[in-house]
Coordinates of C-alpha atoms and ligand atoms in Angstrom, one line a residue:
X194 CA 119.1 108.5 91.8
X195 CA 120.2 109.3 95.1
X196 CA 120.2 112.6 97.4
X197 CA 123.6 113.9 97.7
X198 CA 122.8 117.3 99.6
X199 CA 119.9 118.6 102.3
X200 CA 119.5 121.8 102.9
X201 CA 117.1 124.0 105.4
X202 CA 116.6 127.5 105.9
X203 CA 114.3 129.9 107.8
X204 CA 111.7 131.6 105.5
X205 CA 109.3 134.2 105.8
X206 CA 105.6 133.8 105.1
X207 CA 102.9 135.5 104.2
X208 CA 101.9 136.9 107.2
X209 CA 106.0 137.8 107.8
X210 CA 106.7 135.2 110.2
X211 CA 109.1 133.0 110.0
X212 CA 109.0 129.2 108.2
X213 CA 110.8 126.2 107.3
X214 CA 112.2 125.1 103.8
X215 CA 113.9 122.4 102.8
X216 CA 115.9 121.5 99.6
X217 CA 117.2 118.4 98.4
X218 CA 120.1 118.3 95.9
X219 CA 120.0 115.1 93.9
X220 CA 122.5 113.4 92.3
X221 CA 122.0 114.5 89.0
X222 CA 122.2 118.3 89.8
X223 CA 118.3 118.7 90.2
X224 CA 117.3 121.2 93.4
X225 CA 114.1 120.2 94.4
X226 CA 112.6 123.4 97.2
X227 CA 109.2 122.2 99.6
X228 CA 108.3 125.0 101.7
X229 CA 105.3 124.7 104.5
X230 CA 102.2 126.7 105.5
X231 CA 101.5 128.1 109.2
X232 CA 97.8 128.4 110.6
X233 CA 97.1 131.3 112.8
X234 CA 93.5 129.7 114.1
X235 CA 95.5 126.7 114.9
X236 CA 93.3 123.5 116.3
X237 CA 94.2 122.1 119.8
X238 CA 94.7 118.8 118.6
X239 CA 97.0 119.8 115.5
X240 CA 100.4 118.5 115.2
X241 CA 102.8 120.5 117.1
X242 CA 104.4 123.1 114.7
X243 CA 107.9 123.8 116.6
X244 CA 108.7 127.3 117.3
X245 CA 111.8 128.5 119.2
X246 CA 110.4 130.7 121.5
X247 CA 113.1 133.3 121.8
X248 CA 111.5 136.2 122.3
X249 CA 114.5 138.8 121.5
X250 CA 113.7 137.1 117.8
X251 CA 110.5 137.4 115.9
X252 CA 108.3 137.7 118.4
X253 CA 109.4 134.0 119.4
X254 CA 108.5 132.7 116.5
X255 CA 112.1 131.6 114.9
X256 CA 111.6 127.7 113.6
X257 CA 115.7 127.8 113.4
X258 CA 115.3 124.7 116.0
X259 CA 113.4 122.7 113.2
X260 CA 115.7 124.1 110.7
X261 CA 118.3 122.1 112.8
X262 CA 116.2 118.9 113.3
X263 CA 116.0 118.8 109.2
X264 CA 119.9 119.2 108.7
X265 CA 121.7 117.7 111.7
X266 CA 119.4 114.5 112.5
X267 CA 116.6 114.0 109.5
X268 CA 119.6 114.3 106.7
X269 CA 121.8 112.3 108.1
X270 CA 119.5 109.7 109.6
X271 CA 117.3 109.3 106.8
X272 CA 118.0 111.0 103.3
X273 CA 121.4 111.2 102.6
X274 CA 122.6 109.0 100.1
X275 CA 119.3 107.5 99.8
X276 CA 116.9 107.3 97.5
X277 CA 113.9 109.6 98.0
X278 CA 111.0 106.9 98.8
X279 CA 108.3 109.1 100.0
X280 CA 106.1 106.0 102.2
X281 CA 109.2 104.8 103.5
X282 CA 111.0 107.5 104.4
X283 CA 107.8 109.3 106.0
X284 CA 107.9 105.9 108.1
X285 CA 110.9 106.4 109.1
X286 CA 110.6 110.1 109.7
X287 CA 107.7 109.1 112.4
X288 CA 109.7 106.5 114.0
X289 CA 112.6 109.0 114.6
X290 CA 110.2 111.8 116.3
X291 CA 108.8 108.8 118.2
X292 CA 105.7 111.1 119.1
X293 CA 101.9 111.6 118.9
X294 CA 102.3 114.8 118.0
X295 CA 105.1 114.9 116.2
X296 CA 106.5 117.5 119.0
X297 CA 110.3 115.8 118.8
X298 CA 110.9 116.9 115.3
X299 CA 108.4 119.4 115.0
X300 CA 105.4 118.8 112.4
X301 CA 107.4 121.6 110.1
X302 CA 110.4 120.1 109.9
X303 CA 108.7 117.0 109.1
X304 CA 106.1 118.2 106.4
X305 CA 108.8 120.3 104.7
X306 CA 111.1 117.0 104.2
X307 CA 108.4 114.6 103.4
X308 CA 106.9 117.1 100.2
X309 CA 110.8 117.7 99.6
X310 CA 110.9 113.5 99.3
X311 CA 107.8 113.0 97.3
X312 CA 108.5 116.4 94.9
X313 CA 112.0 114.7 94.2
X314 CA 110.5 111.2 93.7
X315 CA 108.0 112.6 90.9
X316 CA 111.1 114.7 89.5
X317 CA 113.2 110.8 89.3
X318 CA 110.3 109.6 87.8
X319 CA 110.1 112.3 85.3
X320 CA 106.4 112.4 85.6
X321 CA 104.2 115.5 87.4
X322 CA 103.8 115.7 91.0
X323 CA 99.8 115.0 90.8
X324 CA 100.2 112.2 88.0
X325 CA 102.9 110.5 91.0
X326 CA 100.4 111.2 93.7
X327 CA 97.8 109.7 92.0
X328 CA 99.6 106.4 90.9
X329 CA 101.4 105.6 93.7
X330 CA 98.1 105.4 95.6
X331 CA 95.9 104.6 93.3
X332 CA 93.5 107.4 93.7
X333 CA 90.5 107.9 91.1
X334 CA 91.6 109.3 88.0
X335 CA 93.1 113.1 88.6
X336 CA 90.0 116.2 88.5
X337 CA 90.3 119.8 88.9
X338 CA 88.8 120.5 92.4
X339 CA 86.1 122.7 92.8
X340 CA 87.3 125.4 94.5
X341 CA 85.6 128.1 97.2
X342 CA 87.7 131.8 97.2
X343 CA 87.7 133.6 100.5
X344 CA 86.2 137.2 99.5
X345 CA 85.8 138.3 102.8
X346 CA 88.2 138.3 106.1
X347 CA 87.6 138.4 109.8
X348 CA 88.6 136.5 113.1
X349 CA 91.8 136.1 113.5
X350 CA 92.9 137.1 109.9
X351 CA 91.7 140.4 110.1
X352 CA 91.2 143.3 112.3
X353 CA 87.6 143.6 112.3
X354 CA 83.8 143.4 114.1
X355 CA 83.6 139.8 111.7
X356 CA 83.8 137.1 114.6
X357 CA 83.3 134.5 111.9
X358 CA 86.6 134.1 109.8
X359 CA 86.6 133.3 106.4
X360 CA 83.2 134.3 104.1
X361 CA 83.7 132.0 100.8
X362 CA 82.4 132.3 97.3
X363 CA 82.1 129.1 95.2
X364 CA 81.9 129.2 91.4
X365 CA 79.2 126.7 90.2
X366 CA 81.5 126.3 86.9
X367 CA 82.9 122.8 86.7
X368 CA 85.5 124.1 84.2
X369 CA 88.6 125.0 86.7
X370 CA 89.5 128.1 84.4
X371 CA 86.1 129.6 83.8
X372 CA 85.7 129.0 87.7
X373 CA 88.4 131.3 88.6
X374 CA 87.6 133.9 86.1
X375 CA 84.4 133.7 87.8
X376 CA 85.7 134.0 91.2
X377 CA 88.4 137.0 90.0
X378 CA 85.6 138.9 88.2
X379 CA 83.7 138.3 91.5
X380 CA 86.2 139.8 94.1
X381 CA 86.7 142.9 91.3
X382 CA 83.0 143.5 91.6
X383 CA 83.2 143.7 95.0
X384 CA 85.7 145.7 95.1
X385 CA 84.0 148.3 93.2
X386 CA 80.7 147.5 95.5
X387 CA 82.9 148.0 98.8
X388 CA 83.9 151.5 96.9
X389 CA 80.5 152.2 96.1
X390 CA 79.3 151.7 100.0
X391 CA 81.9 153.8 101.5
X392 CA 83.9 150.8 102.8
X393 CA 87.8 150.4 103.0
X394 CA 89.5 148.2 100.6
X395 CA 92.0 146.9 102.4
X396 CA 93.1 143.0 102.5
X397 CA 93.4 140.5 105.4
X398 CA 95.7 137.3 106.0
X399 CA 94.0 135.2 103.1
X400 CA 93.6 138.4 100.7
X401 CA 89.7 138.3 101.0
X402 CA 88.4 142.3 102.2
X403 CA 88.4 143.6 105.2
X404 CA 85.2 146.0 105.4
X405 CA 84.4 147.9 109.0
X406 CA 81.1 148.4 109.0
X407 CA 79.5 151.7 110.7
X408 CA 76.0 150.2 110.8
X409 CA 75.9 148.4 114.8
X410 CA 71.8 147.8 114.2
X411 CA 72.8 144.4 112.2
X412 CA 76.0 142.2 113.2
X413 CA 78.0 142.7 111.0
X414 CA 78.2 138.7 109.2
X415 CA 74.7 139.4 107.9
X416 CA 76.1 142.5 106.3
X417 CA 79.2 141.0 105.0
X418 CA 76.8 138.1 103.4
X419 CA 74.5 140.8 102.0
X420 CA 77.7 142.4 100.5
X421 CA 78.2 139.1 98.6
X422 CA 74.5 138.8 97.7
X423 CA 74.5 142.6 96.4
X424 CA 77.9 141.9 94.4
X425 CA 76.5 138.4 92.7
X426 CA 73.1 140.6 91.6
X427 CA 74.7 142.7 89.8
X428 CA 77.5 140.6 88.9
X429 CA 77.9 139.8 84.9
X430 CA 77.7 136.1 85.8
X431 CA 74.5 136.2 87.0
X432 CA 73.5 135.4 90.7
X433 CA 73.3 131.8 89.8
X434 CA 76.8 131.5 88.9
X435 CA 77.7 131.2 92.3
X436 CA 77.1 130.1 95.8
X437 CA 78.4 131.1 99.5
X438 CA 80.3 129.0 101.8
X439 CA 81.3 130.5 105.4
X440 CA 84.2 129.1 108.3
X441 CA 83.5 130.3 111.3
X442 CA 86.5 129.2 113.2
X443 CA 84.1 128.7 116.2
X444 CA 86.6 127.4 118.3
X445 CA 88.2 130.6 118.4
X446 CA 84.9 132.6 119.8
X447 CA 83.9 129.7 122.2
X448 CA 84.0 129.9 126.0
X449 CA 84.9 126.1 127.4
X450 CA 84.1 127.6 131.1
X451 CA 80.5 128.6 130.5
X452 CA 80.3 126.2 127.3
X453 CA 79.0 129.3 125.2
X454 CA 80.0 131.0 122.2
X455 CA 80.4 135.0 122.5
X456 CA 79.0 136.7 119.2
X457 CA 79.2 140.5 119.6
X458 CA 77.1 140.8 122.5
X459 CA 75.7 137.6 122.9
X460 CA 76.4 134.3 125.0
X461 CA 75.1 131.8 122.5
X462 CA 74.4 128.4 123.3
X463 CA 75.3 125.8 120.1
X464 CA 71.7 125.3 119.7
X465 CA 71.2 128.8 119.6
X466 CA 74.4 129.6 117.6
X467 CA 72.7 126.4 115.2
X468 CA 69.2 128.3 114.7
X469 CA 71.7 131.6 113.8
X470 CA 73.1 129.4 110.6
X471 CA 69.5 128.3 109.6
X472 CA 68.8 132.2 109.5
X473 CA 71.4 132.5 107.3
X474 CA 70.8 129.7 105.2
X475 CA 67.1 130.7 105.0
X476 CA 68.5 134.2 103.4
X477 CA 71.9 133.8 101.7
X478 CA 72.5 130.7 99.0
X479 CA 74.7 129.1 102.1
X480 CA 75.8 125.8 100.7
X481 CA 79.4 125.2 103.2
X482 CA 79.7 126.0 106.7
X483 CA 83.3 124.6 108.4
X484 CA 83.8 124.5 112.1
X485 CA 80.2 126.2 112.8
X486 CA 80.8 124.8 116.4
X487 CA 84.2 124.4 118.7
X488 CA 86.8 121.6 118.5
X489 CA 85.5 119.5 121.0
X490 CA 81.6 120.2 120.7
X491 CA 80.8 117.4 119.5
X492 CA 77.7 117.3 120.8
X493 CA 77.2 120.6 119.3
X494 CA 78.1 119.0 115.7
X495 CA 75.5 116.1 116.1
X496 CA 72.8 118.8 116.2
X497 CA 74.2 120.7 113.8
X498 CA 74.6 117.7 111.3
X499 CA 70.6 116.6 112.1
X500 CA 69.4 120.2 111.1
X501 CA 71.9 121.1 108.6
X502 CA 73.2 118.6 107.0
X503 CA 70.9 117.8 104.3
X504 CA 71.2 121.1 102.8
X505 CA 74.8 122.5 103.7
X506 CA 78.0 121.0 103.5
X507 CA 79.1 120.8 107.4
X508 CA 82.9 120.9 107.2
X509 CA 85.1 119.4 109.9
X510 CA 88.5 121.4 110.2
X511 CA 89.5 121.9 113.8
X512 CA 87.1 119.4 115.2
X513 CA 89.3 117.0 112.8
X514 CA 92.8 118.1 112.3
X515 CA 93.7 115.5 109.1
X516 CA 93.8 112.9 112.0
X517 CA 92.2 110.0 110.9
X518 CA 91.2 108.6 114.6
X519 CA 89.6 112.3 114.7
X520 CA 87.7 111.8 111.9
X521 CA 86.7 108.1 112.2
X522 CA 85.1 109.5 115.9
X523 CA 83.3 112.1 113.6
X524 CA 82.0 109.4 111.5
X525 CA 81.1 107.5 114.6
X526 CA 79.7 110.3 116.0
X527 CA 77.8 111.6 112.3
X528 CA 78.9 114.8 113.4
X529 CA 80.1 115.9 109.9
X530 CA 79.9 114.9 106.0
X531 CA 82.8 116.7 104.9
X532 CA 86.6 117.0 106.0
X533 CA 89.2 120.0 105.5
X534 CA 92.5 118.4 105.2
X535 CA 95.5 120.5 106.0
X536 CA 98.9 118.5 105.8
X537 CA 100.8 120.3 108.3
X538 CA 98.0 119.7 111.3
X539 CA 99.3 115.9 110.9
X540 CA 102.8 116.1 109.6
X541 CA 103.4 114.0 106.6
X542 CA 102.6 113.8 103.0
X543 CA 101.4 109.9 103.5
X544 CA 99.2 110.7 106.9
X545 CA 97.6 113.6 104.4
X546 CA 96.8 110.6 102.5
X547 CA 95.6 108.1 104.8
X548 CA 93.1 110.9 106.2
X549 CA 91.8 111.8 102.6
X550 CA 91.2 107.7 101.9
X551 CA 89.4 107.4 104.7
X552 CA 86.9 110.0 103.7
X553 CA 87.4 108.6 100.4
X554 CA 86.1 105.4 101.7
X555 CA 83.3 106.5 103.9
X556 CA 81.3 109.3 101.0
X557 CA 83.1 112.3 103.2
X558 CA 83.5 115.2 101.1
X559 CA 87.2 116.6 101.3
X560 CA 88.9 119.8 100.7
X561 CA 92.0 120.6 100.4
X562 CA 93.1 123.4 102.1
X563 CA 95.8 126.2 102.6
X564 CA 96.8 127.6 105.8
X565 CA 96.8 131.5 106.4
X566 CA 100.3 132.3 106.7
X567 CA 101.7 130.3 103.5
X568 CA 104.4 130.3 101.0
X569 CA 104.5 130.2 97.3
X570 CA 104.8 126.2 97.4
X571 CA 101.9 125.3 94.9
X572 CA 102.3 121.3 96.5
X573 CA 98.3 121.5 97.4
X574 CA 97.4 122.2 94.2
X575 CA 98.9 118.9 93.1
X576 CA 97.5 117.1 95.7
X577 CA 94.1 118.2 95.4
X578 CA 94.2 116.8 91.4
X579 CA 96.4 114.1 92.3
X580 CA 94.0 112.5 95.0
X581 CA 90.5 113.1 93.3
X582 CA 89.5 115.3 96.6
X583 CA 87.3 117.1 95.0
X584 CA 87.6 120.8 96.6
X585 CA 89.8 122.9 97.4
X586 CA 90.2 126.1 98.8
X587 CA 93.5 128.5 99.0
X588 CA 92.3 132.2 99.5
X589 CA 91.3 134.7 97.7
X590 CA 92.6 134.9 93.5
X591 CA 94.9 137.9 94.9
X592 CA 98.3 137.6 96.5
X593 CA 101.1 136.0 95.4
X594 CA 101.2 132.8 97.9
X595 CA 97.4 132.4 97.2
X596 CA 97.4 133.0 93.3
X597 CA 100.6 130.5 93.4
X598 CA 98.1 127.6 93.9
X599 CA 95.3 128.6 91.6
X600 CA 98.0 128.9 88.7
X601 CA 99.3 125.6 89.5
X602 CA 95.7 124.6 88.9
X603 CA 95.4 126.2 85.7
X604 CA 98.4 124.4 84.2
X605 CA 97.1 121.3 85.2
X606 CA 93.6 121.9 83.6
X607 CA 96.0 122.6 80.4
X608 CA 97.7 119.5 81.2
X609 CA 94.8 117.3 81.5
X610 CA 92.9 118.6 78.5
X611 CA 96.0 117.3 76.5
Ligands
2PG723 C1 91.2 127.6 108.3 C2 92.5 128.1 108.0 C3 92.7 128.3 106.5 P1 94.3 129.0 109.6 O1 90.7 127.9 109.5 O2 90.5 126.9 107.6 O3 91.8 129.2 105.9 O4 93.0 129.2 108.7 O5 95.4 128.6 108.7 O6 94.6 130.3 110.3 O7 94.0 127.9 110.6
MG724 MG1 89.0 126.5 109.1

């Protein structure tokens, strides 16, 4: 069955800012809709996400030059009439950007077509999206991932004294629903311990809490961890139920000139940032840490690995960037055992894949991940079953974008249980 009509549009996200959809009309009626995810603590090496830069407009933001790549040369080069083939048409998608970073097209005019094409080609084949994903590549057999809910906010997804971005909470329930009742009754509990401290309620970017703490005597990570501890004591679960994961976007608080990281008042060196994390670890049930150092610190990472890494789950995200010569160097360089994978830091539905085999083939953990300005599109959900990855993590369970994926997840668990 063949597509008959493309379609693109300029969305809003999450955050408000603007973003690319696509929709594909096929020739038996169906509309199939892919909509994509923006970053905000965007890696230097990530595909280039096009933006139009008028200033009179969004704040410059405006992706109506994508919107125009999709329906003026994608469409009519590659999808009308054709029938959706999502490794050959993401071929061909490459070959007509013709770039290393897919800068031409723009990586969000690309991403939105290729889940469009692979969404349409599951709908043809009349099967689910993580049943195609899985056969057409021959994954191991679908699982629920395990999933790690961002209860607290900071760097760049929050107005705050939290330098480190995103503090996670990881239900040790292998059962997906159980998990995210865990997890819900989790960030409810906290909510009620943020009351109970005098700290503000409100949300950030990824729906996780924003406290501002008064206290300047202790930074204020240690007291956002000890937040979480506090919450899992007394927390119906049981303290065992759960365990912490932290990003701390370090890349975002680094200083290439001096080659230090600036926390609060400090000039930390990595080693020094390094001995910092085995503080924590030593106090807080720390069992994740993603980008602990900066994009290109890979030095940095080696120590980190050879201290850390036996204990804690040392997450590549913007040291890596879903770019499989980035995370072969990684490998090369044992600088991490586990890889976020974002789809729109490389583009395509099939180079999403290619990364996630490659970690698949080398014992890399991999998790699949949301970005913090996203749209109700639930296609990571699918992708995380679909390819066996494991993990996953997609924000807080509040919020309609975030909740979006986690109910995805939740029919598929009823799916797969039969
Ligand atoms: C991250 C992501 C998602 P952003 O750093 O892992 O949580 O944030 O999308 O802003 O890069
Ligand atoms: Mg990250």
């Amino acid at each position: 069955m063949h597509i008959v009509k493309v379609d693109a549009h300029q969305i809003l996200d999450s955050r408000g800012l603007p973003t690319v959809e696509c929709r594909l009309t096929l020739a038996d009626g169906a509309v199939i809709v892919a909509s994509v995810p923006s970053g905000a603590s965007t890696g230097r090496h990530e595909a280039h996400e096009l933006r139009d830069n008028n200033a009179a407009v969004y704040h410059g933001k405006g992706v109506l030059s994508a919107v125009r790549h999709i329906k003026q040369v994608i469409a009519p080069g590659i999808l009308l009439g054709k029938i959706p083939d999502i490794i050959a048409m993401d071929k061909e998608i490459i070959a007509l950007d013709g770039t290393k970073d897919c800068s031409a097209l723009g990586a969000n005019a690309m991403l939105a077509v290729s889940i469009a094409v692979i969404r349409a080609q599951a709908w043809i084949e009349g099967v689910e999206l993580f049943e195609f994903i899985n056969d057409l590549w021959q994954f191991p057999e679908p699982m629920l991932p395990r999933c790690m809910f961002n209860m607290i906010n900071g760097g760049m997804h929050a107005q705050s004294d939290l330098v480190f971005q995103e503090f996670l909470v990881i239900p040790s329930h292998h059962d997906f629903a159980q998990s995210l009742a865990c997890a819900d009754d989790f960030y409810q509990q906290l909510k009620l311990v943020l009351h109970g401290a005098g700290l503000g309620t409100a949300i950030g970017d990824e729906g996780g809490f924003v406290p501002l703490f008064t206290d300047k005597t202790v930074f204020a990570e240690e007291q956002a961890l000890s937040l979480l501890l506090h919450t899992a004591e007394q927390f119906t679960w049981g303290v065992e139920s759960v365990s912490f994961g932290l990003d701390s976007a370090a890349t975002h608080f680094y200083d290439s000139g001096a080659n230090r990281y600036r926390f609060h008042e400090q000039f930390l060196t990595a080693p020094a940032l390094i001995e910092l994390y085995k503080n924590l670890k030593g106090r807080f049930p720390l069992v994740s840490l993603e980008d602990g150092l900066a994009e290109d610190d890979w030095q940095g990472w080696q120590w980190l690995m050879e201290q850390l890494g036996a204990g804690v789950q040392i997450v590549g995200d913007d040291l890596l960037v879903t770019n499989t010569k980035r995370i072969q160097q990684g490998l090369t360089q044992k600088a991490m055992n586990a890889v976020l994978i974002k789809p729109n830091q490389i583009g395509t539905v099939s180079r999403t894949v290619e990364a996630i085999r490659l970690c698949q083939e080398n014992n890399l953990a991999t998790i699949i991940s949301h970005r913090s300005g996203e749209t109700n599109d639930d296609f990571i959900a699918d992708l995380a079953v679909g390819s066996a990855a494991g993990q996953m993590k997609a924000g807080a369970p509040v919020r309609g974008e975030r909740v979006a994926k986690y109910n995805r997840l939740l029919w598929i668990a009823e799916m797969l249980e039969g």
